[in-house]
Amino acid sequence: MPSAPDPVADIDGATFRSVVGHLASGVTVITCAAEGKPHGMTASSVTSLSADPPMMLACVNRSAPTAAAIRAAGGFVVNVLRAGQEHVARQFARPSENKFAGVATTNGALSMPVLGEALAYLECEVRETVDAGTHMILVGRVVDAFASAGEPLAYFRGSFGRLHPSPDAAASDPRATQKAVSARGVLEAGVIAVALAGVGDRELRTVARKFARMDELRSEDVLVDIDGFFSANADFHRAIVELASNPVITSALDRLDLGPLLARTQAGTNQCAPQLIEVQRDLLKALLDRDVDAATEYVLAYAAMAVDRTRQLTGAGGR
């Protein structure tokens, strides 16, 4: 007797990918270390599983070298990328002998690489793995976790982006933004005074790369990507604060969350002030020369100019 036809027909892979692409998600890099070698891959299929005990679920392609490394290591780190880290997501998504090139890392509680500029991270011990189709489902017990202030990198329909707050949430006090800009300048000046003389060339090259990324997002006095520019601006100044190698100071900067604040201030115009770029260029040169006095002068001058620029854009007086 012939069997009845299956009433549920499989959809093709292209249709599935197109439809599931409408499920917006955050972007993470899954890292681990096996036999002394770091491994990592970009992943968006990551979610919390349980709060008691704290557990995470992540899906990785079984054919990826990182999947085999996780099996061998017995653990993994979920690094949540922040807005503006599209380049990191793309770097870890491509096959490469050295995916960690130019990416700062620290060793976590499980002696596995944690991305230094990630918005947050969760270190997990593997408790269970399940093979499903082309992927391996990881169930991990969280042993350590940390989050800093900022916005996450988002992924939707094949493109990276960022979350846009509601109009009510986006409304901010211009004077609060001005105070945050001034506070950042004072923080940077302190870091320059105590740390610049002993900073290595590698750290300064990182600062220079951050400036170059910011500079390429404008054309003359026009910003080609407002959100991207201010995210890159925040990354540049964060790299300066990171010269102190003090997570407490860096965390204090992150809580200011200046990138989104400045982008909201700029809303309505894509015109930038070239003099602000040039004073930051002078600041970078002073940093590369390890000239503490000049770098301090330029960082405070930039803060004052940025406050004035914010006041002009918002029409808010006072300090």
PDB file of C-alpha atoms in Angstrom:
ATOM      1  CA  MET A   1       0.000   0.000   0.000  1.00  0.00           C
ATOM      2  CA  PRO A   2       1.602   3.304  -1.022  1.00  0.00           C
ATOM      3  CA  SER A   3       2.390   5.702   1.761  1.00  0.00           C
ATOM      4  CA  ALA A   4       0.510   8.953   2.011  1.00  0.00           C
ATOM      5  CA  PRO A   5       2.370  11.985   0.682  1.00  0.00           C
ATOM      6  CA  ASP A   6       4.103  14.134   3.259  1.00  0.00           C
ATOM      7  CA  PRO A   7       1.775  17.126   3.798  1.00  0.00           C
ATOM      8  CA  VAL A   8       4.707  19.297   4.892  1.00  0.00           C
ATOM      9  CA  ALA A   9       7.098  20.110   2.068  1.00  0.00           C
ATOM     10  CA  ASP A  10      10.646  21.256   2.796  1.00  0.00           C
ATOM     11  CA  ILE A  11      11.417  24.816   1.808  1.00  0.00           C
ATOM     12  CA  ASP A  12      14.595  25.530  -0.086  1.00  0.00           C
ATOM     13  CA  GLY A  13      17.665  26.919   1.648  1.00  0.00           C
ATOM     14  CA  ALA A  14      17.532  30.297  -0.070  1.00  0.00           C
ATOM     15  CA  THR A  15      13.966  30.922   1.113  1.00  0.00           C
ATOM     16  CA  PHE A  16      14.840  29.849   4.633  1.00  0.00           C
ATOM     17  CA  ARG A  17      17.866  32.175   4.807  1.00  0.00           C
ATOM     18  CA  SER A  18      15.832  35.085   3.432  1.00  0.00           C
ATOM     19  CA  VAL A  19      13.012  34.645   5.957  1.00  0.00           C
ATOM     20  CA  VAL A  20      15.181  33.938   8.997  1.00  0.00           C
ATOM     21  CA  GLY A  21      17.267  37.009   8.083  1.00  0.00           C
ATOM     22  CA  HIS A  22      14.326  39.108   9.276  1.00  0.00           C
ATOM     23  CA  LEU A  23      15.082  37.975  12.821  1.00  0.00           C
ATOM     24  CA  ALA A  24      17.302  40.795  14.063  1.00  0.00           C
ATOM     25  CA  SER A  25      20.088  39.722  16.394  1.00  0.00           C
ATOM     26  CA  GLY A  26      23.170  40.879  18.173  1.00  0.00           C
ATOM     27  CA  VAL A  27      26.614  39.909  16.884  1.00  0.00           C
ATOM     28  CA  THR A  28      29.146  37.928  18.868  1.00  0.00           C
ATOM     29  CA  VAL A  29      32.568  36.425  18.368  1.00  0.00           C
ATOM     30  CA  ILE A  30      32.974  32.979  19.941  1.00  0.00           C
ATOM     31  CA  THR A  31      36.563  32.423  21.077  1.00  0.00           C
ATOM     32  CA  CYS A  32      38.529  29.664  22.769  1.00  0.00           C
ATOM     33  CA  ALA A  33      42.079  28.362  23.052  1.00  0.00           C
ATOM     34  CA  ALA A  34      43.206  24.813  22.344  1.00  0.00           C
ATOM     35  CA  GLU A  35      46.758  23.509  22.567  1.00  0.00           C
ATOM     36  CA  GLY A  36      48.006  27.034  23.120  1.00  0.00           C
ATOM     37  CA  LYS A  37      46.429  28.423  19.943  1.00  0.00           C
ATOM     38  CA  PRO A  38      43.546  30.960  19.938  1.00  0.00           C
ATOM     39  CA  HIS A  39      40.490  30.304  17.791  1.00  0.00           C
ATOM     40  CA  GLY A  40      37.493  32.465  16.998  1.00  0.00           C
ATOM     41  CA  MET A  41      34.496  32.847  14.743  1.00  0.00           C
ATOM     42  CA  THR A  42      31.615  35.279  14.289  1.00  0.00           C
ATOM     43  CA  ALA A  43      28.232  33.985  15.443  1.00  0.00           C
ATOM     44  CA  SER A  44      24.757  35.465  15.753  1.00  0.00           C
ATOM     45  CA  SER A  45      22.938  32.342  16.971  1.00  0.00           C
ATOM     46  CA  VAL A  46      23.615  32.933  20.658  1.00  0.00           C
ATOM     47  CA  THR A  47      21.145  33.299  23.503  1.00  0.00           C
ATOM     48  CA  SER A  48      20.775  32.984  27.253  1.00  0.00           C
ATOM     49  CA  LEU A  49      19.364  29.620  28.326  1.00  0.00           C
ATOM     50  CA  SER A  50      18.998  29.710  32.097  1.00  0.00           C
ATOM     51  CA  ALA A  51      19.517  32.109  34.991  1.00  0.00           C
ATOM     52  CA  ASP A  52      19.731  29.438  37.700  1.00  0.00           C
ATOM     53  CA  PRO A  53      22.261  28.133  37.004  1.00  0.00           C
ATOM     54  CA  PRO A  54      23.511  30.780  34.530  1.00  0.00           C
ATOM     55  CA  MET A  55      23.814  29.086  31.149  1.00  0.00           C
ATOM     56  CA  MET A  56      24.261  30.124  27.538  1.00  0.00           C
ATOM     57  CA  LEU A  57      23.404  28.441  24.261  1.00  0.00           C
ATOM     58  CA  ALA A  58      25.440  28.993  21.106  1.00  0.00           C
ATOM     59  CA  CYS A  59      25.356  27.408  17.653  1.00  0.00           C
ATOM     60  CA  VAL A  60      28.523  27.035  15.586  1.00  0.00           C
ATOM     61  CA  ASN A  61      29.142  25.405  12.230  1.00  0.00           C
ATOM     62  CA  ARG A  62      30.636  21.955  12.815  1.00  0.00           C
ATOM     63  CA  SER A  63      32.982  22.359   9.837  1.00  0.00           C
ATOM     64  CA  ALA A  64      34.645  25.446  11.343  1.00  0.00           C
ATOM     65  CA  PRO A  65      38.031  24.930  13.034  1.00  0.00           C
ATOM     66  CA  THR A  66      36.715  26.781  16.071  1.00  0.00           C
ATOM     67  CA  ALA A  67      34.078  24.083  16.620  1.00  0.00           C
ATOM     68  CA  ALA A  68      36.732  21.380  16.917  1.00  0.00           C
ATOM     69  CA  ALA A  69      38.808  23.641  19.156  1.00  0.00           C
ATOM     70  CA  ILE A  70      35.846  24.177  21.510  1.00  0.00           C
ATOM     71  CA  ARG A  71      35.361  20.409  21.785  1.00  0.00           C
ATOM     72  CA  ALA A  72      39.030  20.036  22.683  1.00  0.00           C
ATOM     73  CA  ALA A  73      39.122  23.007  25.060  1.00  0.00           C
ATOM     74  CA  GLY A  74      35.892  22.244  26.885  1.00  0.00           C
ATOM     75  CA  GLY A  75      34.979  25.913  27.060  1.00  0.00           C
ATOM     76  CA  PHE A  76      34.324  29.061  25.080  1.00  0.00           C
ATOM     77  CA  VAL A  77      33.848  32.807  25.425  1.00  0.00           C
ATOM     78  CA  VAL A  78      30.891  34.742  24.016  1.00  0.00           C
ATOM     79  CA  ASN A  79      32.205  38.211  23.107  1.00  0.00           C
ATOM     80  CA  VAL A  80      29.349  40.646  22.427  1.00  0.00           C
ATOM     81  CA  LEU A  81      30.463  43.202  19.832  1.00  0.00           C
ATOM     82  CA  ARG A  82      29.695  46.893  20.249  1.00  0.00           C
ATOM     83  CA  ALA A  83      28.308  49.228  17.576  1.00  0.00           C
ATOM     84  CA  GLY A  84      31.100  50.200  15.195  1.00  0.00           C
ATOM     85  CA  GLN A  85      32.875  46.826  15.350  1.00  0.00           C
ATOM     86  CA  GLU A  86      31.680  45.603  11.977  1.00  0.00           C
ATOM     87  CA  HIS A  87      35.319  45.175  10.943  1.00  0.00           C
ATOM     88  CA  VAL A  88      35.870  42.755  13.836  1.00  0.00           C
ATOM     89  CA  ALA A  89      32.769  40.754  12.881  1.00  0.00           C
ATOM     90  CA  ARG A  90      33.958  40.493   9.277  1.00  0.00           C
ATOM     91  CA  GLN A  91      37.514  39.613  10.307  1.00  0.00           C
ATOM     92  CA  PHE A  92      36.385  36.658  12.414  1.00  0.00           C
ATOM     93  CA  ALA A  93      33.839  35.556   9.803  1.00  0.00           C
ATOM     94  CA  ARG A  94      36.522  34.990   7.150  1.00  0.00           C
ATOM     95  CA  PRO A  95      38.876  31.982   7.065  1.00  0.00           C
ATOM     96  CA  SER A  96      42.334  33.118   8.169  1.00  0.00           C
ATOM     97  CA  GLU A  97      45.484  31.767   9.767  1.00  0.00           C
ATOM     98  CA  ASN A  98      45.480  34.714  12.182  1.00  0.00           C
ATOM     99  CA  LYS A  99      42.010  36.040  12.880  1.00  0.00           C
ATOM    100  CA  PHE A 100      43.300  37.890  15.951  1.00  0.00           C
ATOM    101  CA  ALA A 101      45.649  40.186  13.979  1.00  0.00           C
ATOM    102  CA  GLY A 102      45.346  43.706  15.385  1.00  0.00           C
ATOM    103  CA  VAL A 103      42.730  42.650  17.962  1.00  0.00           C
ATOM    104  CA  ALA A 104      43.585  43.263  21.610  1.00  0.00           C
ATOM    105  CA  THR A 105      42.797  40.347  23.935  1.00  0.00           C
ATOM    106  CA  THR A 106      43.147  39.392  27.575  1.00  0.00           C
ATOM    107  CA  ASN A 107      43.040  35.990  29.223  1.00  0.00           C
ATOM    108  CA  GLY A 108      39.819  35.251  31.054  1.00  0.00           C
ATOM    109  CA  ALA A 109      39.070  33.040  34.027  1.00  0.00           C
ATOM    110  CA  LEU A 110      39.317  29.946  31.805  1.00  0.00           C
ATOM    111  CA  SER A 111      42.604  31.140  30.213  1.00  0.00           C
ATOM    112  CA  MET A 112      40.793  31.767  26.955  1.00  0.00           C
ATOM    113  CA  PRO A 113      41.002  34.926  24.813  1.00  0.00           C
ATOM    114  CA  VAL A 114      38.568  37.709  25.659  1.00  0.00           C
ATOM    115  CA  LEU A 115      38.287  40.525  23.091  1.00  0.00           C
ATOM    116  CA  GLY A 116      39.487  43.681  24.828  1.00  0.00           C
ATOM    117  CA  GLU A 117      37.074  46.091  23.124  1.00  0.00           C
ATOM    118  CA  ALA A 118      33.941  43.951  23.287  1.00  0.00           C
ATOM    119  CA  LEU A 119      30.785  45.451  24.770  1.00  0.00           C
ATOM    120  CA  ALA A 120      30.400  42.413  27.034  1.00  0.00           C
ATOM    121  CA  TYR A 121      31.641  38.869  27.446  1.00  0.00           C
ATOM    122  CA  LEU A 122      30.555  35.599  29.052  1.00  0.00           C
ATOM    123  CA  GLU A 123      33.022  32.780  29.751  1.00  0.00           C
ATOM    124  CA  CYS A 124      31.455  29.342  29.632  1.00  0.00           C
ATOM    125  CA  GLU A 125      32.344  25.757  30.447  1.00  0.00           C
ATOM    126  CA  VAL A 126      30.845  23.299  27.956  1.00  0.00           C
ATOM    127  CA  ARG A 127      28.229  21.150  29.672  1.00  0.00           C
ATOM    128  CA  GLU A 128      26.627  19.562  26.615  1.00  0.00           C
ATOM    129  CA  THR A 129      26.942  19.505  22.829  1.00  0.00           C
ATOM    130  CA  VAL A 130      24.292  18.461  20.319  1.00  0.00           C
ATOM    131  CA  ASP A 131      24.915  17.943  16.609  1.00  0.00           C
ATOM    132  CA  ALA A 132      22.023  19.309  14.550  1.00  0.00           C
ATOM    133  CA  GLY A 133      22.240  19.581  10.774  1.00  0.00           C
ATOM    134  CA  THR A 134      25.343  21.515   9.791  1.00  0.00           C
ATOM    135  CA  HIS A 135      25.807  22.960  13.281  1.00  0.00           C
ATOM    136  CA  MET A 136      26.791  22.034  16.799  1.00  0.00           C
ATOM    137  CA  ILE A 137      24.683  23.370  19.657  1.00  0.00           C
ATOM    138  CA  LEU A 138      26.769  24.331  22.678  1.00  0.00           C
ATOM    139  CA  VAL A 139      25.286  24.459  26.154  1.00  0.00           C
ATOM    140  CA  GLY A 140      27.666  26.310  28.460  1.00  0.00           C
ATOM    141  CA  ARG A 141      27.692  27.070  32.185  1.00  0.00           C
ATOM    142  CA  VAL A 142      28.705  30.714  32.688  1.00  0.00           C
ATOM    143  CA  VAL A 143      31.661  31.057  35.062  1.00  0.00           C
ATOM    144  CA  ASP A 144      32.424  34.753  34.546  1.00  0.00           C
ATOM    145  CA  ALA A 145      30.744  37.695  32.824  1.00  0.00           C
ATOM    146  CA  PHE A 146      31.249  41.429  32.356  1.00  0.00           C
ATOM    147  CA  ALA A 147      29.445  44.228  30.508  1.00  0.00           C
ATOM    148  CA  SER A 148      30.388  47.852  29.810  1.00  0.00           C
ATOM    149  CA  ALA A 149      28.273  50.809  28.743  1.00  0.00           C
ATOM    150  CA  GLY A 150      27.561  51.269  25.045  1.00  0.00           C
ATOM    151  CA  GLU A 151      25.386  50.044  22.187  1.00  0.00           C
ATOM    152  CA  PRO A 152      25.540  46.564  20.630  1.00  0.00           C
ATOM    153  CA  LEU A 153      26.293  45.781  17.017  1.00  0.00           C
ATOM    154  CA  ALA A 154      23.128  44.496  15.340  1.00  0.00           C
ATOM    155  CA  TYR A 155      22.592  42.189  12.345  1.00  0.00           C
ATOM    156  CA  PHE A 156      19.479  42.265  10.150  1.00  0.00           C
ATOM    157  CA  ARG A 157      18.813  40.919   6.640  1.00  0.00           C
ATOM    158  CA  GLY A 158      22.477  40.369   5.884  1.00  0.00           C
ATOM    159  CA  SER A 159      23.683  43.774   7.027  1.00  0.00           C
ATOM    160  CA  PHE A 160      25.280  45.165  10.167  1.00  0.00           C
ATOM    161  CA  GLY A 161      23.729  48.121  11.922  1.00  0.00           C
ATOM    162  CA  ARG A 162      22.829  49.521  15.295  1.00  0.00           C
ATOM    163  CA  LEU A 163      19.760  49.826  17.474  1.00  0.00           C
ATOM    164  CA  HIS A 164      17.905  53.135  17.224  1.00  0.00           C
ATOM    165  CA  PRO A 165      16.332  54.280  20.479  1.00  0.00           C
ATOM    166  CA  SER A 166      12.774  55.556  20.536  1.00  0.00           C
ATOM    167  CA  PRO A 167      12.326  59.337  20.298  1.00  0.00           C
ATOM    168  CA  ASP A 168      11.712  59.537  24.041  1.00  0.00           C
ATOM    169  CA  ALA A 169      14.867  57.591  24.820  1.00  0.00           C
ATOM    170  CA  ALA A 170      16.902  59.608  22.317  1.00  0.00           C
ATOM    171  CA  ALA A 171      15.971  62.903  23.943  1.00  0.00           C
ATOM    172  CA  SER A 172      18.907  64.041  26.062  1.00  0.00           C
ATOM    173  CA  ASP A 173      19.965  67.131  27.950  1.00  0.00           C
ATOM    174  CA  PRO A 174      22.540  69.013  25.824  1.00  0.00           C
ATOM    175  CA  ARG A 175      24.222  70.247  29.011  1.00  0.00           C
ATOM    176  CA  ALA A 176      24.642  66.645  30.160  1.00  0.00           C
ATOM    177  CA  THR A 177      26.407  65.888  26.878  1.00  0.00           C
ATOM    178  CA  GLN A 178      28.659  68.909  27.337  1.00  0.00           C
ATOM    179  CA  LYS A 179      29.571  67.777  30.850  1.00  0.00           C
ATOM    180  CA  ALA A 180      30.312  64.276  29.576  1.00  0.00           C
ATOM    181  CA  VAL A 181      32.625  65.671  26.871  1.00  0.00           C
ATOM    182  CA  SER A 182      34.477  67.736  29.489  1.00  0.00           C
ATOM    183  CA  ALA A 183      34.732  64.740  31.810  1.00  0.00           C
ATOM    184  CA  ARG A 184      36.243  62.640  29.042  1.00  0.00           C
ATOM    185  CA  GLY A 185      38.844  65.323  28.363  1.00  0.00           C
ATOM    186  CA  VAL A 186      39.865  65.440  32.028  1.00  0.00           C
ATOM    187  CA  LEU A 187      40.042  61.624  32.130  1.00  0.00           C
ATOM    188  CA  GLU A 188      42.238  61.516  29.031  1.00  0.00           C
ATOM    189  CA  ALA A 189      44.513  64.277  30.351  1.00  0.00           C
ATOM    190  CA  GLY A 190      45.060  62.263  33.524  1.00  0.00           C
ATOM    191  CA  VAL A 191      45.902  59.120  31.544  1.00  0.00           C
ATOM    192  CA  ILE A 192      48.335  61.068  29.366  1.00  0.00           C
ATOM    193  CA  ALA A 193      50.071  62.535  32.416  1.00  0.00           C
ATOM    194  CA  VAL A 194      50.634  59.220  34.188  1.00  0.00           C
ATOM    195  CA  ALA A 195      50.963  56.712  31.354  1.00  0.00           C
ATOM    196  CA  LEU A 196      52.109  58.223  28.050  1.00  0.00           C
ATOM    197  CA  ALA A 197      55.843  58.176  28.743  1.00  0.00           C
ATOM    198  CA  GLY A 198      55.851  54.411  29.277  1.00  0.00           C
ATOM    199  CA  VAL A 199      53.454  53.359  26.524  1.00  0.00           C
ATOM    200  CA  GLY A 200      54.745  50.964  23.877  1.00  0.00           C
ATOM    201  CA  ASP A 201      54.704  51.459  20.115  1.00  0.00           C
ATOM    202  CA  ARG A 202      52.044  48.783  19.618  1.00  0.00           C
ATOM    203  CA  GLU A 203      49.521  50.608  21.799  1.00  0.00           C
ATOM    204  CA  LEU A 204      50.181  53.892  20.021  1.00  0.00           C
ATOM    205  CA  ARG A 205      49.719  52.236  16.627  1.00  0.00           C
ATOM    206  CA  THR A 206      46.305  51.080  17.834  1.00  0.00           C
ATOM    207  CA  VAL A 207      45.401  54.695  18.685  1.00  0.00           C
ATOM    208  CA  ALA A 208      46.574  55.764  15.221  1.00  0.00           C
ATOM    209  CA  ARG A 209      44.419  53.100  13.526  1.00  0.00           C
ATOM    210  CA  LYS A 210      41.380  54.280  15.446  1.00  0.00           C
ATOM    211  CA  PHE A 211      41.964  57.861  14.311  1.00  0.00           C
ATOM    212  CA  ALA A 212      42.403  56.762  10.694  1.00  0.00           C
ATOM    213  CA  ARG A 213      39.095  54.877  10.813  1.00  0.00           C
ATOM    214  CA  MET A 214      37.336  57.963  12.161  1.00  0.00           C
ATOM    215  CA  ASP A 215      38.947  60.240   9.591  1.00  0.00           C
ATOM    216  CA  GLU A 216      37.885  58.073   6.654  1.00  0.00           C
ATOM    217  CA  LEU A 217      34.208  58.486   7.613  1.00  0.00           C
ATOM    218  CA  ARG A 218      34.169  62.137   6.578  1.00  0.00           C
ATOM    219  CA  SER A 219      34.845  63.951   3.328  1.00  0.00           C
ATOM    220  CA  GLU A 220      36.153  67.468   3.829  1.00  0.00           C
ATOM    221  CA  ASP A 221      33.511  68.971   6.160  1.00  0.00           C
ATOM    222  CA  VAL A 222      30.797  66.355   5.502  1.00  0.00           C
ATOM    223  CA  LEU A 223      30.201  63.213   7.538  1.00  0.00           C
ATOM    224  CA  VAL A 224      29.534  60.279   5.223  1.00  0.00           C
ATOM    225  CA  ASP A 225      28.193  58.160   8.114  1.00  0.00           C
ATOM    226  CA  ILE A 226      27.111  60.102  11.205  1.00  0.00           C
ATOM    227  CA  ASP A 227      26.575  57.131  13.538  1.00  0.00           C
ATOM    228  CA  GLY A 228      29.698  55.389  12.267  1.00  0.00           C
ATOM    229  CA  PHE A 229      31.789  58.548  12.634  1.00  0.00           C
ATOM    230  CA  PHE A 230      30.845  59.141  16.260  1.00  0.00           C
ATOM    231  CA  SER A 231      31.252  55.465  17.080  1.00  0.00           C
ATOM    232  CA  ALA A 232      34.761  55.659  15.595  1.00  0.00           C
ATOM    233  CA  ASN A 233      35.378  58.911  17.492  1.00  0.00           C
ATOM    234  CA  ALA A 234      34.422  57.141  20.723  1.00  0.00           C
ATOM    235  CA  ASP A 235      36.749  54.246  19.830  1.00  0.00           C
ATOM    236  CA  PHE A 236      39.647  56.669  19.193  1.00  0.00           C
ATOM    237  CA  HIS A 237      39.263  58.352  22.565  1.00  0.00           C
ATOM    238  CA  ARG A 238      38.684  55.014  24.269  1.00  0.00           C
ATOM    239  CA  ALA A 239      42.011  53.803  22.873  1.00  0.00           C
ATOM    240  CA  ILE A 240      43.681  56.819  24.491  1.00  0.00           C
ATOM    241  CA  VAL A 241      42.166  55.978  27.875  1.00  0.00           C
ATOM    242  CA  GLU A 242      43.185  52.330  27.430  1.00  0.00           C
ATOM    243  CA  LEU A 243      46.833  53.456  27.412  1.00  0.00           C
ATOM    244  CA  ALA A 244      46.527  53.423  31.209  1.00  0.00           C
ATOM    245  CA  SER A 245      45.826  49.650  31.119  1.00  0.00           C
ATOM    246  CA  ASN A 246      43.361  50.196  33.946  1.00  0.00           C
ATOM    247  CA  PRO A 247      39.921  48.582  33.472  1.00  0.00           C
ATOM    248  CA  VAL A 248      38.390  50.787  36.182  1.00  0.00           C
ATOM    249  CA  ILE A 249      39.316  53.944  34.264  1.00  0.00           C
ATOM    250  CA  THR A 250      38.152  52.455  30.969  1.00  0.00           C
ATOM    251  CA  SER A 251      34.860  51.432  32.554  1.00  0.00           C
ATOM    252  CA  ALA A 252      34.385  54.991  33.831  1.00  0.00           C
ATOM    253  CA  LEU A 253      34.780  56.246  30.255  1.00  0.00           C
ATOM    254  CA  ASP A 254      32.348  53.661  28.896  1.00  0.00           C
ATOM    255  CA  ARG A 255      29.676  54.816  31.320  1.00  0.00           C
ATOM    256  CA  LEU A 256      29.738  58.251  29.671  1.00  0.00           C
ATOM    257  CA  ASP A 257      28.493  56.526  26.462  1.00  0.00           C
ATOM    258  CA  LEU A 258      29.514  59.562  24.406  1.00  0.00           C
ATOM    259  CA  GLY A 259      29.285  58.075  20.899  1.00  0.00           C
ATOM    260  CA  PRO A 260      25.461  57.899  20.796  1.00  0.00           C
ATOM    261  CA  LEU A 261      25.103  61.191  22.700  1.00  0.00           C
ATOM    262  CA  LEU A 262      27.198  63.088  20.169  1.00  0.00           C
ATOM    263  CA  ALA A 263      25.486  61.388  17.225  1.00  0.00           C
ATOM    264  CA  ARG A 264      22.091  62.522  18.566  1.00  0.00           C
ATOM    265  CA  THR A 265      23.432  66.043  18.983  1.00  0.00           C
ATOM    266  CA  GLN A 266      24.516  65.991  15.322  1.00  0.00           C
ATOM    267  CA  ALA A 267      21.095  64.754  14.134  1.00  0.00           C
ATOM    268  CA  GLY A 268      19.697  66.911  11.352  1.00  0.00           C
ATOM    269  CA  THR A 269      23.030  67.868   9.779  1.00  0.00           C
ATOM    270  CA  ASN A 270      25.925  65.941   8.297  1.00  0.00           C
ATOM    271  CA  GLN A 271      28.259  68.929   8.456  1.00  0.00           C
ATOM    272  CA  CYS A 272      31.320  68.443  10.646  1.00  0.00           C
ATOM    273  CA  ALA A 273      33.775  71.005  11.984  1.00  0.00           C
ATOM    274  CA  PRO A 274      37.158  70.393  10.256  1.00  0.00           C
ATOM    275  CA  GLN A 275      38.976  72.170  13.092  1.00  0.00           C
ATOM    276  CA  LEU A 276      37.837  69.418  15.454  1.00  0.00           C
ATOM    277  CA  ILE A 277      39.435  66.824  13.201  1.00  0.00           C
ATOM    278  CA  GLU A 278      42.660  68.804  12.972  1.00  0.00           C
ATOM    279  CA  VAL A 279      43.047  69.297  16.721  1.00  0.00           C
ATOM    280  CA  GLN A 280      42.608  65.531  17.124  1.00  0.00           C
ATOM    281  CA  ARG A 281      45.216  64.999  14.415  1.00  0.00           C
ATOM    282  CA  ASP A 282      47.565  67.254  16.416  1.00  0.00           C
ATOM    283  CA  LEU A 283      46.690  65.241  19.522  1.00  0.00           C
ATOM    284  CA  LEU A 284      47.582  61.999  17.750  1.00  0.00           C
ATOM    285  CA  LYS A 285      50.942  63.402  16.618  1.00  0.00           C
ATOM    286  CA  ALA A 286      51.738  64.501  20.161  1.00  0.00           C
ATOM    287  CA  LEU A 287      50.841  61.026  21.446  1.00  0.00           C
ATOM    288  CA  LEU A 288      53.052  59.346  18.849  1.00  0.00           C
ATOM    289  CA  ASP A 289      55.887  61.695  19.859  1.00  0.00           C
ATOM    290  CA  ARG A 290      55.178  60.910  23.540  1.00  0.00           C
ATOM    291  CA  ASP A 291      55.001  64.638  24.157  1.00  0.00           C
ATOM    292  CA  VAL A 292      53.027  64.761  27.404  1.00  0.00           C
ATOM    293  CA  ASP A 293      52.663  68.564  27.562  1.00  0.00           C
ATOM    294  CA  ALA A 294      51.503  68.954  23.959  1.00  0.00           C
ATOM    295  CA  ALA A 295      49.145  65.964  24.145  1.00  0.00           C
ATOM    296  CA  THR A 296      47.577  67.349  27.321  1.00  0.00           C
ATOM    297  CA  GLU A 297      47.124  70.749  25.697  1.00  0.00           C
ATOM    298  CA  TYR A 298      45.490  69.276  22.593  1.00  0.00           C
ATOM    299  CA  VAL A 299      43.180  66.882  24.426  1.00  0.00           C
ATOM    300  CA  LEU A 300      41.826  69.670  26.630  1.00  0.00           C
ATOM    301  CA  ALA A 301      41.552  72.008  23.643  1.00  0.00           C
ATOM    302  CA  TYR A 302      39.582  69.387  21.757  1.00  0.00           C
ATOM    303  CA  ALA A 303      37.226  68.893  24.719  1.00  0.00           C
ATOM    304  CA  ALA A 304      36.578  72.641  24.928  1.00  0.00           C
ATOM    305  CA  MET A 305      35.979  72.879  21.173  1.00  0.00           C
ATOM    306  CA  ALA A 306      33.644  69.863  21.234  1.00  0.00           C
ATOM    307  CA  VAL A 307      31.620  71.450  24.038  1.00  0.00           C
ATOM    308  CA  ASP A 308      31.307  74.649  21.994  1.00  0.00           C
ATOM    309  CA  ARG A 309      30.270  72.632  18.947  1.00  0.00           C
ATOM    310  CA  THR A 310      27.573  70.868  20.958  1.00  0.00           C
ATOM    311  CA  ARG A 311      26.316  74.222  22.237  1.00  0.00           C
ATOM    312  CA  GLN A 312      26.139  75.598  18.678  1.00  0.00           C
ATOM    313  CA  LEU A 313      24.205  72.587  17.381  1.00  0.00           C
ATOM    314  CA  THR A 314      21.683  72.521  20.203  1.00  0.00           C
ATOM    315  CA  GLY A 315      21.439  76.214  21.014  1.00  0.00           C
ATOM    316  CA  ALA A 316      22.002  75.368  24.694  1.00  0.00           C
ATOM    317  CA  GLY A 317      23.923  77.987  26.620  1.00  0.00           C
ATOM    318  CA  GLY A 318      25.898  77.659  29.814  1.00  0.00           C
ATOM    319  CA  ARG A 319      28.446  75.097  30.859  1.00  0.00           C
TER     320      ARG A 319
END
